[in-house]
Each structure stands twice: as structure tokens, then as C-alpha cells.
């Protein structure tokens, strides 16, 4: 009796801890910097945390190799500049997969290839029209390497693909993207690949810098925002942004297409004239977001599960242009210590089953 009870308790504890280290927490590894630690150190750092996935903007072989046999899921990217070649030349797509995927998989757990970053809102008509053909050719190249279905293909969008995002139930894509968006969603739907999006409550606060907006963006106590179409009261901006995307997808008939948050984050410092960056705010946003994801409560339109979320970012990128905040999104310092604690250390949250 006592043993059975203890057994039940330990199973319960185990399952709670498993939920805490399930695979929905990822991180972006941007490399626009000249002070990054060696790939082997980064691989060790990731394994010491409850981060299960890492997104690269390119396909740096050193980091892909360093992550071999760690189980860490890896997202690699084809650059916007590769899109014309990938779209027009199936053999280029084959050699891209041959160079960047086949030598490393499956030891390195590549899970997704993102073709292009924020292409639809780039204003570059040539790239926009070549995006779906490029994605299709990468898929075809994976299929001929017998990797189709094992590794998914998608692209990453900015929130500006939405024409309307408030209230969340009225979320809809800008009809200006018409057929390209339909083509992309058709591809996502047919191949089971995710719709990847970069929601930043931080930018929402910057354009509306009131204390109540800050609390709404930081998952802190606030009055909430009522969606009068659904009578759902939203208590944080992250859920509102993700559900606006959900509504836009659903309204086009793609209820089965899954959403991935490819980037979200908050800078811990900025220039004197910037509103929002601070250690306190960054710690609140990232820490409360992680706790929200771990709670498995989901969003009002997608209850009971957590959307895969890649935090931005692993390290500061000290060579990025723009305001100071652009160089201050890092969760870890180049010496591998935490910039500030958001509860990612493995010992506190995860049981290592291996
Ligand atoms: C999505 O894919 C499913 C399964 O292949 C298909 O039955 C459905 O028609 C597709 N939906 C749209 C909107 O294309």
C-alpha cells in the first residue's frame, strides 16, 4: 500500500517535471557577434538548461556538429539571398540539402528548415513571388534524400502579415499577400509544417507605452482586454497576438496548421531614449512567458497545450546595427553565465531521463 502510494506520487512528480522540460521551449542563436563562445561550449550550455530546441538563422556546420547526439532539436535557415536560386533551380535545392542537412542528420536532430526570414513583409516582390517555389524545391530535395516528413520546411513571418490583430478573434492576413499566402498555407497544411511567426509584445508596448499596457505585455496583474466578439478576456499580450494569428489561419480554412513562435523576447537594456528595455522588464517577460508555457494552460483559442516558442535570444549580438536594445536581447553572456535568471536551469525543472 505504502509502496503503491509512493509509486503514484513519484509518477506524478515525474510527469510534472516532464511537462516542465517538454520540447516547447527553444531559443534563437543569432551569430551577428564577434565574442561568441565556441560551439562546444554552447552545446554544453544548452544541455545544462531546459531548452530543448535551438534556431539558427543560417546553417553553421560547427554548431550543427557540436549538437550531434545531444537530442537538441535544430532549426536551420536558408537565407533570403538563397531564395532565387532555390526557386529556379531544383539541383541547387538538392545541393543545399546535400551540403547543409544530409551530412549531419540524424546525429544532429534537424527538425525544421526555414526558407527566408520575414520575406512577405520585406517589400521585395521578386523574393515574395519566388518564396513558395523555393520552399517546394527544398521539400522535393528532402523527399529525394528520403528525409521528407522527418524534417519540415516553412518560412518565418513578422506580425505585419496581419492586417488586423485586435481583437484577437478578428485577426486576418493582409489581403495584399493573397495568393502567396494561400500557397504557403496550402503547403503548410499539406506537409504538416508549422506557420512560424515573430510576435513581440515588447514592440506593442513601445507603440503604446502606458503602465497598463506594460503589465498586459509582461503577464503581470492587469485588468485584461475583452474580445467583445467572443467574450473572452485576454490577460496578456502574448496570448492575444498568438490568437490573432490563430483566427487569421482559421478564417482562411487552415484550422489544422500549427503555429510556432519563431522569435519573441525583451531587451534588458537600451539607449537612454528607448522606452521598455530593462533587466526588470526582460526578466518579467521571459520568466513569466516560460512559466505560462510550462503551465500548459495554452491560449484562449488553443487551450491545454503550449505553442512551441523560441526565445530571442541565446546571446547578445554585439555587431547588430540599430538602437542599443538590438544588442541586448541575450539570456546568457559570452562567459556562459546567465544575463538574468528566468528559470531555465535544468536542475530546478527537469529530470534527466537519459
Ligand atoms: C488541408 O489538408 C487536408 C488533408 O490533406 C485536406 O483534406 C484539406 O482540404 C486541406 N485544407 C485546405 C484548406 O486546403
GROMACS .gro file of C-alpha atoms and ligand atoms in nm:
model
  368
    1UNK     CA    1   0.000   0.000   0.000
    2UNK     CA    2   0.271   0.243   0.107
    3UNK     CA    3   0.483   0.145  -0.191
    4UNK     CA    4   0.194   0.188  -0.433
    5UNK     CA    5   0.121   0.529  -0.291
    6UNK     CA    6   0.485   0.636  -0.317
    7UNK     CA    7   0.499   0.496  -0.666
    8UNK     CA    8   0.197   0.703  -0.763
    9UNK     CA    9   0.350   1.012  -0.608
   10UNK     CA   10   0.680   0.964  -0.788
   11UNK     CA   11   0.500   0.906  -1.118
   12UNK     CA   12   0.310   1.225  -1.059
   13UNK     CA   13   0.628   1.417  -0.979
   14UNK     CA   14   0.793   1.266  -1.285
   15UNK     CA   15   0.511   1.369  -1.515
   16UNK     CA   16   0.504   1.722  -1.372
   17UNK     CA   17   0.877   1.751  -1.428
   18UNK     CA   18   0.843   1.609  -1.778
   19UNK     CA   19   0.585   1.875  -1.860
   20UNK     CA   20   0.838   2.129  -1.736
   21UNK     CA   21   1.106   2.014  -1.973
   22UNK     CA   22   0.892   1.923  -2.270
   23UNK     CA   23   1.005   2.038  -2.604
   24UNK     CA   24   0.813   2.363  -2.639
   25UNK     CA   25   1.096   2.586  -2.514
   26UNK     CA   26   1.352   2.680  -2.775
   27UNK     CA   27   1.599   2.961  -2.821
   28UNK     CA   28   1.731   3.163  -3.113
   29UNK     CA   29   2.103   3.151  -3.174
   30UNK     CA   30   2.187   3.464  -3.372
   31UNK     CA   31   2.552   3.499  -3.462
   32UNK     CA   32   2.592   3.866  -3.557
   33UNK     CA   33   2.866   3.897  -3.298
   34UNK     CA   34   3.242   3.865  -3.258
   35UNK     CA   35   3.252   3.746  -2.897
   36UNK     CA   36   3.051   3.423  -2.903
   37UNK     CA   37   3.174   3.117  -2.712
   38UNK     CA   38   3.294   2.813  -2.907
   39UNK     CA   39   3.022   2.577  -3.040
   40UNK     CA   40   3.114   2.303  -2.793
   41UNK     CA   41   3.055   2.543  -2.501
   42UNK     CA   42   2.721   2.648  -2.644
   43UNK     CA   43   2.620   2.284  -2.682
   44UNK     CA   44   2.708   2.221  -2.317
   45UNK     CA   45   2.525   2.532  -2.207
   46UNK     CA   46   2.208   2.425  -2.387
   47UNK     CA   47   2.225   2.083  -2.228
   48UNK     CA   48   2.251   2.239  -1.883
   49UNK     CA   49   1.916   2.413  -1.938
   50UNK     CA   50   1.560   2.303  -2.003
   51UNK     CA   51   1.589   2.449  -2.356
   52UNK     CA   52   1.511   2.166  -2.600
   53UNK     CA   53   1.544   2.337  -2.937
   54UNK     CA   54   1.767   2.592  -3.100
   55UNK     CA   55   1.703   2.801  -3.408
   56UNK     CA   56   1.993   2.908  -3.628
   57UNK     CA   57   1.946   3.180  -3.887
   58UNK     CA   58   2.181   3.001  -4.122
   59UNK     CA   59   2.333   2.655  -4.117
   60UNK     CA   60   2.670   2.696  -3.942
   61UNK     CA   61   2.816   2.343  -3.960
   62UNK     CA   62   3.026   2.394  -3.645
   63UNK     CA   63   2.723   2.442  -3.421
   64UNK     CA   64   2.518   2.177  -3.602
   65UNK     CA   65   2.802   1.927  -3.544
   66UNK     CA   66   2.852   2.035  -3.183
   67UNK     CA   67   2.486   1.948  -3.117
   68UNK     CA   68   2.519   1.594  -3.255
   69UNK     CA   69   2.387   1.324  -3.022
   70UNK     CA   70   2.250   1.579  -2.776
   71UNK     CA   71   1.889   1.537  -2.887
   72UNK     CA   72   1.852   1.914  -2.908
   73UNK     CA   73   1.615   1.995  -3.194
   74UNK     CA   74   1.778   2.219  -3.454
   75UNK     CA   75   1.607   2.465  -3.688
   76UNK     CA   76   1.828   2.577  -3.974
   77UNK     CA   77   1.765   2.858  -4.219
   78UNK     CA   78   1.814   2.925  -4.587
   79UNK     CA   79   1.889   3.296  -4.631
   80UNK     CA   80   1.665   3.532  -4.826
   81UNK     CA   81   1.951   3.560  -5.074
   82UNK     CA   82   1.928   3.186  -5.148
   83UNK     CA   83   1.559   3.207  -5.244
   84UNK     CA   84   1.606   3.293  -5.615
   85UNK     CA   85   1.847   3.002  -5.664
   86UNK     CA   86   1.633   2.759  -5.467
   87UNK     CA   87   1.321   2.863  -5.659
   88UNK     CA   88   1.463   2.848  -6.009
   89UNK     CA   89   1.698   2.552  -5.984
   90UNK     CA   90   1.591   2.219  -5.830
   91UNK     CA   91   1.953   2.099  -5.843
   92UNK     CA   92   2.060   2.397  -5.628
   93UNK     CA   93   1.797   2.294  -5.372
   94UNK     CA   94   1.938   1.940  -5.383
   95UNK     CA   95   2.291   2.060  -5.329
   96UNK     CA   96   2.172   2.290  -5.047
   97UNK     CA   97   2.018   1.990  -4.869
   98UNK     CA   98   2.324   1.782  -4.960
   99UNK     CA   99   2.556   2.037  -4.800
  100UNK     CA  100   2.356   2.156  -4.500
  101UNK     CA  101   2.136   1.866  -4.393
  102UNK     CA  102   2.240   1.520  -4.515
  103UNK     CA  103   2.595   1.518  -4.367
  104UNK     CA  104   2.461   1.591  -4.017
  105UNK     CA  105   2.125   1.417  -3.993
  106UNK     CA  106   2.016   1.219  -3.793
  107UNK     CA  107   2.304   1.252  -3.542
  108UNK     CA  108   2.221   1.621  -3.535
  109UNK     CA  109   1.848   1.642  -3.479
  110UNK     CA  110   1.749   1.886  -3.754
  111UNK     CA  111   1.372   1.929  -3.728
  112UNK     CA  112   1.286   2.225  -3.948
  113UNK     CA  113   1.428   2.427  -4.236
  114UNK     CA  114   1.308   2.785  -4.259
  115UNK     CA  115   1.338   2.923  -4.609
  116UNK     CA  116   1.370   3.302  -4.577
  117UNK     CA  117   1.301   3.532  -4.287
  118UNK     CA  118   1.012   3.787  -4.291
  119UNK     CA  119   1.006   3.777  -4.672
  120UNK     CA  120   0.638   3.867  -4.723
  121UNK     CA  121   0.678   4.198  -4.539
  122UNK     CA  122   1.017   4.275  -4.699
  123UNK     CA  123   0.856   4.457  -4.990
  124UNK     CA  124   1.082   4.268  -5.231
  125UNK     CA  125   0.836   4.148  -5.496
  126UNK     CA  126   1.087   3.919  -5.668
  127UNK     CA  127   1.160   3.731  -5.347
  128UNK     CA  128   0.795   3.719  -5.248
  129UNK     CA  129   0.692   3.558  -5.576
  130UNK     CA  130   0.975   3.304  -5.552
  131UNK     CA  131   0.912   3.204  -5.191
  132UNK     CA  132   0.665   2.918  -5.245
  133UNK     CA  133   0.863   2.766  -5.537
  134UNK     CA  134   1.181   2.782  -5.324
  135UNK     CA  135   1.008   2.610  -5.032
  136UNK     CA  136   0.863   2.346  -5.264
  137UNK     CA  137   1.205   2.272  -5.417
  138UNK     CA  138   1.361   2.230  -5.072
  139UNK     CA  139   1.078   1.990  -4.984
  140UNK     CA  140   1.136   1.799  -5.309
  141UNK     CA  141   1.509   1.780  -5.233
  142UNK     CA  142   1.433   1.642  -4.886
  143UNK     CA  143   1.194   1.391  -5.041
  144UNK     CA  144   1.458   1.265  -5.282
  145UNK     CA  145   1.705   1.233  -4.992
  146UNK     CA  146   1.438   1.026  -4.808
  147UNK     CA  147   1.413   1.298  -4.544
  148UNK     CA  148   1.065   1.422  -4.638
  149UNK     CA  149   0.833   1.418  -4.337
  150UNK     CA  150   1.126   1.377  -4.097
  151UNK     CA  151   1.236   1.737  -4.145
  152UNK     CA  152   0.972   2.001  -4.210
  153UNK     CA  153   1.003   2.310  -4.429
  154UNK     CA  154   0.850   2.650  -4.365
  155UNK     CA  155   0.929   3.023  -4.358
  156UNK     CA  156   0.914   3.285  -4.082
  157UNK     CA  157   0.675   3.580  -4.077
  158UNK     CA  158   0.662   3.910  -3.893
  159UNK     CA  159   0.337   4.011  -3.722
  160UNK     CA  160   0.296   4.266  -4.000
  161UNK     CA  161   0.146   3.991  -4.220
  162UNK     CA  162  -0.170   4.066  -4.024
  163UNK     CA  163  -0.390   4.346  -4.147
  164UNK     CA  164  -0.592   4.329  -3.830
  165UNK     CA  165  -0.493   4.182  -3.494
  166UNK     CA  166  -0.734   4.337  -3.243
  167UNK     CA  167  -0.946   4.198  -3.103
  168UNK     CA  168  -0.779   3.858  -3.149
  169UNK     CA  169  -1.093   3.695  -3.294
  170UNK     CA  170  -1.083   3.939  -3.586
  171UNK     CA  171  -0.723   3.857  -3.678
  172UNK     CA  172  -0.683   3.847  -4.056
  173UNK     CA  173  -0.396   3.848  -4.303
  174UNK     CA  174  -0.330   4.144  -4.525
  175UNK     CA  175  -0.517   4.055  -4.847
  176UNK     CA  176  -0.226   4.213  -5.034
  177UNK     CA  177  -0.037   3.886  -4.980
  178UNK     CA  178  -0.331   3.700  -5.138
  179UNK     CA  179  -0.218   3.408  -5.350
  180UNK     CA  180   0.129   3.380  -5.199
  181UNK     CA  181  -0.018   3.342  -4.850
  182UNK     CA  182  -0.269   3.088  -4.981
  183UNK     CA  183   0.013   2.896  -5.147
  184UNK     CA  184   0.219   2.899  -4.828
  185UNK     CA  185  -0.068   2.787  -4.610
  186UNK     CA  186  -0.160   2.517  -4.860
  187UNK     CA  187   0.199   2.394  -4.835
  188UNK     CA  188   0.199   2.410  -4.452
  189UNK     CA  189  -0.131   2.222  -4.447
  190UNK     CA  190  -0.028   1.956  -4.697
  191UNK     CA  191   0.309   1.881  -4.534
  192UNK     CA  192   0.221   1.933  -4.168
  193UNK     CA  193   0.478   2.210  -4.135
  194UNK     CA  194   0.416   2.496  -3.894
  195UNK     CA  195   0.325   2.858  -3.958
  196UNK     CA  196   0.615   3.041  -3.793
  197UNK     CA  197   0.565   3.392  -3.658
  198UNK     CA  198   0.758   3.653  -3.458
  199UNK     CA  199   0.526   3.815  -3.201
  200UNK     CA  200   0.690   4.079  -2.983
  201UNK     CA  201   0.473   4.222  -2.704
  202UNK     CA  202   0.776   4.447  -2.649
  203UNK     CA  203   0.701   4.632  -2.973
  204UNK     CA  204   0.333   4.654  -2.882
  205UNK     CA  205   0.434   4.826  -2.559
  206UNK     CA  206   0.670   5.060  -2.741
  207UNK     CA  207   0.388   5.185  -2.960
  208UNK     CA  208   0.156   5.225  -2.659
  209UNK     CA  209   0.380   5.293  -2.357
  210UNK     CA  210   0.119   5.309  -2.080
  211UNK     CA  211   0.163   5.129  -1.745
  212UNK     CA  212  -0.146   4.911  -1.805
  213UNK     CA  213  -0.008   4.807  -2.144
  214UNK     CA  214   0.325   4.718  -1.981
  215UNK     CA  215   0.151   4.497  -1.724
  216UNK     CA  216  -0.052   4.331  -2.003
  217UNK     CA  217   0.268   4.268  -2.201
  218UNK     CA  218   0.465   4.136  -1.901
  219UNK     CA  219   0.199   3.884  -1.782
  220UNK     CA  220   0.157   4.093  -1.466
  221UNK     CA  221  -0.171   4.166  -1.288
  222UNK     CA  222  -0.388   4.386  -1.511
  223UNK     CA  223  -0.749   4.445  -1.600
  224UNK     CA  224  -0.733   4.235  -1.913
  225UNK     CA  225  -0.878   4.314  -2.253
  226UNK     CA  226  -1.218   4.189  -2.352
  227UNK     CA  227  -1.267   4.049  -2.701
  228UNK     CA  228  -1.628   4.155  -2.748
  229UNK     CA  229  -1.686   3.912  -3.037
  230UNK     CA  230  -1.610   3.607  -2.825
  231UNK     CA  231  -1.649   3.748  -2.475
  232UNK     CA  232  -1.301   3.615  -2.398
  233UNK     CA  233  -1.097   3.832  -2.166
  234UNK     CA  234  -0.731   3.830  -2.260
  235UNK     CA  235  -0.491   3.866  -1.968
  236UNK     CA  236  -0.166   3.901  -2.165
  237UNK     CA  237  -0.042   4.031  -2.499
  238UNK     CA  238   0.135   3.708  -2.599
  239UNK     CA  239  -0.192   3.511  -2.599
  240UNK     CA  240  -0.368   3.795  -2.780
  241UNK     CA  241  -0.103   3.803  -3.055
  242UNK     CA  242  -0.088   3.426  -3.098
  243UNK     CA  243  -0.469   3.401  -3.107
  244UNK     CA  244  -0.487   3.677  -3.368
  245UNK     CA  245  -0.273   3.452  -3.588
  246UNK     CA  246  -0.493   3.153  -3.500
  247UNK     CA  247  -0.802   3.348  -3.609
  248UNK     CA  248  -0.638   3.455  -3.935
  249UNK     CA  249  -0.542   3.094  -4.015
  250UNK     CA  250  -0.884   2.961  -3.919
  251UNK     CA  251  -1.066   3.223  -4.126
  252UNK     CA  252  -0.879   3.101  -4.434
  253UNK     CA  253  -0.981   2.742  -4.361
  254UNK     CA  254  -0.648   2.624  -4.218
  255UNK     CA  255  -0.757   2.516  -3.872
  256UNK     CA  256  -0.510   2.227  -3.878
  257UNK     CA  257  -0.200   2.438  -3.943
  258UNK     CA  258   0.004   2.462  -3.627
  259UNK     CA  259   0.164   2.786  -3.504
  260UNK     CA  260   0.526   2.812  -3.395
  261UNK     CA  261   0.660   3.124  -3.225
  262UNK     CA  262   0.993   3.158  -3.405
  263UNK     CA  263   1.103   3.462  -3.204
  264UNK     CA  264   0.989   3.653  -2.902
  265UNK     CA  265   1.185   3.839  -2.640
  266UNK     CA  266   1.255   4.160  -2.450
  267UNK     CA  267   1.580   4.358  -2.429
  268UNK     CA  268   1.739   4.411  -2.088
  269UNK     CA  269   1.895   4.744  -2.179
  270UNK     CA  270   1.877   5.010  -2.445
  271UNK     CA  271   1.970   5.368  -2.527
  272UNK     CA  272   1.862   5.645  -2.289
  273UNK     CA  273   1.573   5.744  -2.516
  274UNK     CA  274   1.430   5.392  -2.551
  275UNK     CA  275   1.114   5.301  -2.362
  276UNK     CA  276   1.081   4.947  -2.228
  277UNK     CA  277   1.425   4.789  -2.206
  278UNK     CA  278   1.537   4.699  -1.852
  279UNK     CA  279   1.657   4.394  -1.666
  280UNK     CA  280   1.340   4.404  -1.460
  281UNK     CA  281   1.112   4.403  -1.766
  282UNK     CA  282   1.317   4.147  -1.959
  283UNK     CA  283   1.322   3.914  -1.661
  284UNK     CA  284   0.948   3.958  -1.608
  285UNK     CA  285   0.862   3.896  -1.974
  286UNK     CA  286   1.083   3.596  -2.034
  287UNK     CA  287   1.034   3.443  -1.690
  288UNK     CA  288   0.656   3.483  -1.694
  289UNK     CA  289   0.635   3.360  -2.054
  290UNK     CA  290   0.830   3.045  -1.965
  291UNK     CA  291   0.607   2.987  -1.662
  292UNK     CA  292   0.299   3.044  -1.882
  293UNK     CA  293   0.422   2.788  -2.136
  294UNK     CA  294   0.506   2.538  -1.862
  295UNK     CA  295   0.162   2.575  -1.710
  296UNK     CA  296   0.021   2.414  -2.029
  297UNK     CA  297  -0.285   2.635  -1.995
  298UNK     CA  298  -0.245   2.742  -2.359
  299UNK     CA  299  -0.417   3.041  -2.517
  300UNK     CA  300  -0.793   3.100  -2.505
  301UNK     CA  301  -0.830   2.973  -2.864
  302UNK     CA  302  -0.580   2.686  -2.817
  303UNK     CA  303  -0.635   2.570  -2.459
  304UNK     CA  304  -0.442   2.291  -2.292
  305UNK     CA  305  -0.122   2.297  -2.495
  306UNK     CA  306   0.178   2.519  -2.530
  307UNK     CA  307   0.285   2.663  -2.862
  308UNK     CA  308   0.649   2.586  -2.948
  309UNK     CA  309   0.832   2.907  -2.862
  310UNK     CA  310   1.187   3.011  -2.950
  311UNK     CA  311   1.308   3.279  -2.712
  312UNK     CA  312   1.508   3.562  -2.858
  313UNK     CA  313   1.790   3.518  -2.789
  314UNK     CA  314   2.064   3.295  -2.654
  315UNK     CA  315   2.334   3.565  -2.651
  316UNK     CA  316   2.360   3.935  -2.723
  317UNK     CA  317   2.464   4.010  -3.080
  318UNK     CA  318   2.716   4.288  -3.033
  319UNK     CA  319   2.755   4.367  -3.403
  320UNK     CA  320   2.387   4.427  -3.477
  321UNK     CA  321   2.305   4.772  -3.610
  322UNK     CA  322   2.025   4.989  -3.473
  323UNK     CA  323   1.942   5.117  -3.127
  324UNK     CA  324   2.117   4.978  -2.820
  325UNK     CA  325   1.827   4.744  -2.740
  326UNK     CA  326   1.904   4.544  -3.057
  327UNK     CA  327   2.227   4.431  -2.894
  328UNK     CA  328   2.072   4.343  -2.557
  329UNK     CA  329   1.830   4.052  -2.602
  330UNK     CA  330   2.070   3.785  -2.473
  331UNK     CA  331   1.967   3.546  -2.196
  332UNK     CA  332   2.327   3.433  -2.147
  333UNK     CA  333   2.660   3.616  -2.152
  334UNK     CA  334   2.953   3.503  -2.366
  335UNK     CA  335   3.112   3.359  -2.049
  336UNK     CA  336   2.803   3.129  -2.030
  337UNK     CA  337   2.663   3.282  -1.711
  338UNK     CA  338   2.302   3.397  -1.706
  339UNK     CA  339   2.238   3.761  -1.803
  340UNK     CA  340   1.945   3.735  -1.558
  341UNK     CA  341   1.762   3.433  -1.421
  342UNK     CA  342   1.441   3.328  -1.596
  343UNK     CA  343   1.426   2.976  -1.453
  344UNK     CA  344   1.583   2.787  -1.743
  345UNK     CA  345   1.838   2.589  -1.545
  346UNK     CA  346   1.777   2.219  -1.579
  347UNK     CA  347   1.837   2.114  -1.218
  348UNK     CA  348   1.540   2.314  -1.098
  349UNK     CA  349   1.294   2.199  -1.362
  350UNK     CA  350   1.388   1.877  -1.532
  351UNK     CA  351   1.468   1.515  -1.459
  352UNK     CA  352   1.729   1.387  -1.699
  353UNK     CA  353   1.594   1.054  -1.823
  354UNK     CA  354   1.892   0.954  -2.031
  355LIG     C1  355  -0.567   2.055  -4.551
  355LIG     O1  356  -0.520   1.923  -4.567
  355LIG     C2  357  -0.621   1.825  -4.552
  355LIG     C3  358  -0.553   1.690  -4.551
  355LIG     O2  359  -0.465   1.675  -4.659
  355LIG     C4  360  -0.722   1.842  -4.663
  355LIG     O3  361  -0.824   1.745  -4.650
  355LIG     C5  362  -0.782   1.982  -4.654
  355LIG     O4  363  -0.868   2.005  -4.764
  355LIG     C6  364  -0.673   2.087  -4.655
  355LIG     N1  365  -0.731   2.217  -4.625
  355LIG     C7  366  -0.722   2.321  -4.706
  355LIG     C8  367  -0.791   2.445  -4.665
  355LIG     O5  368  -0.659   2.319  -4.810
   0.00000   0.00000   0.00000
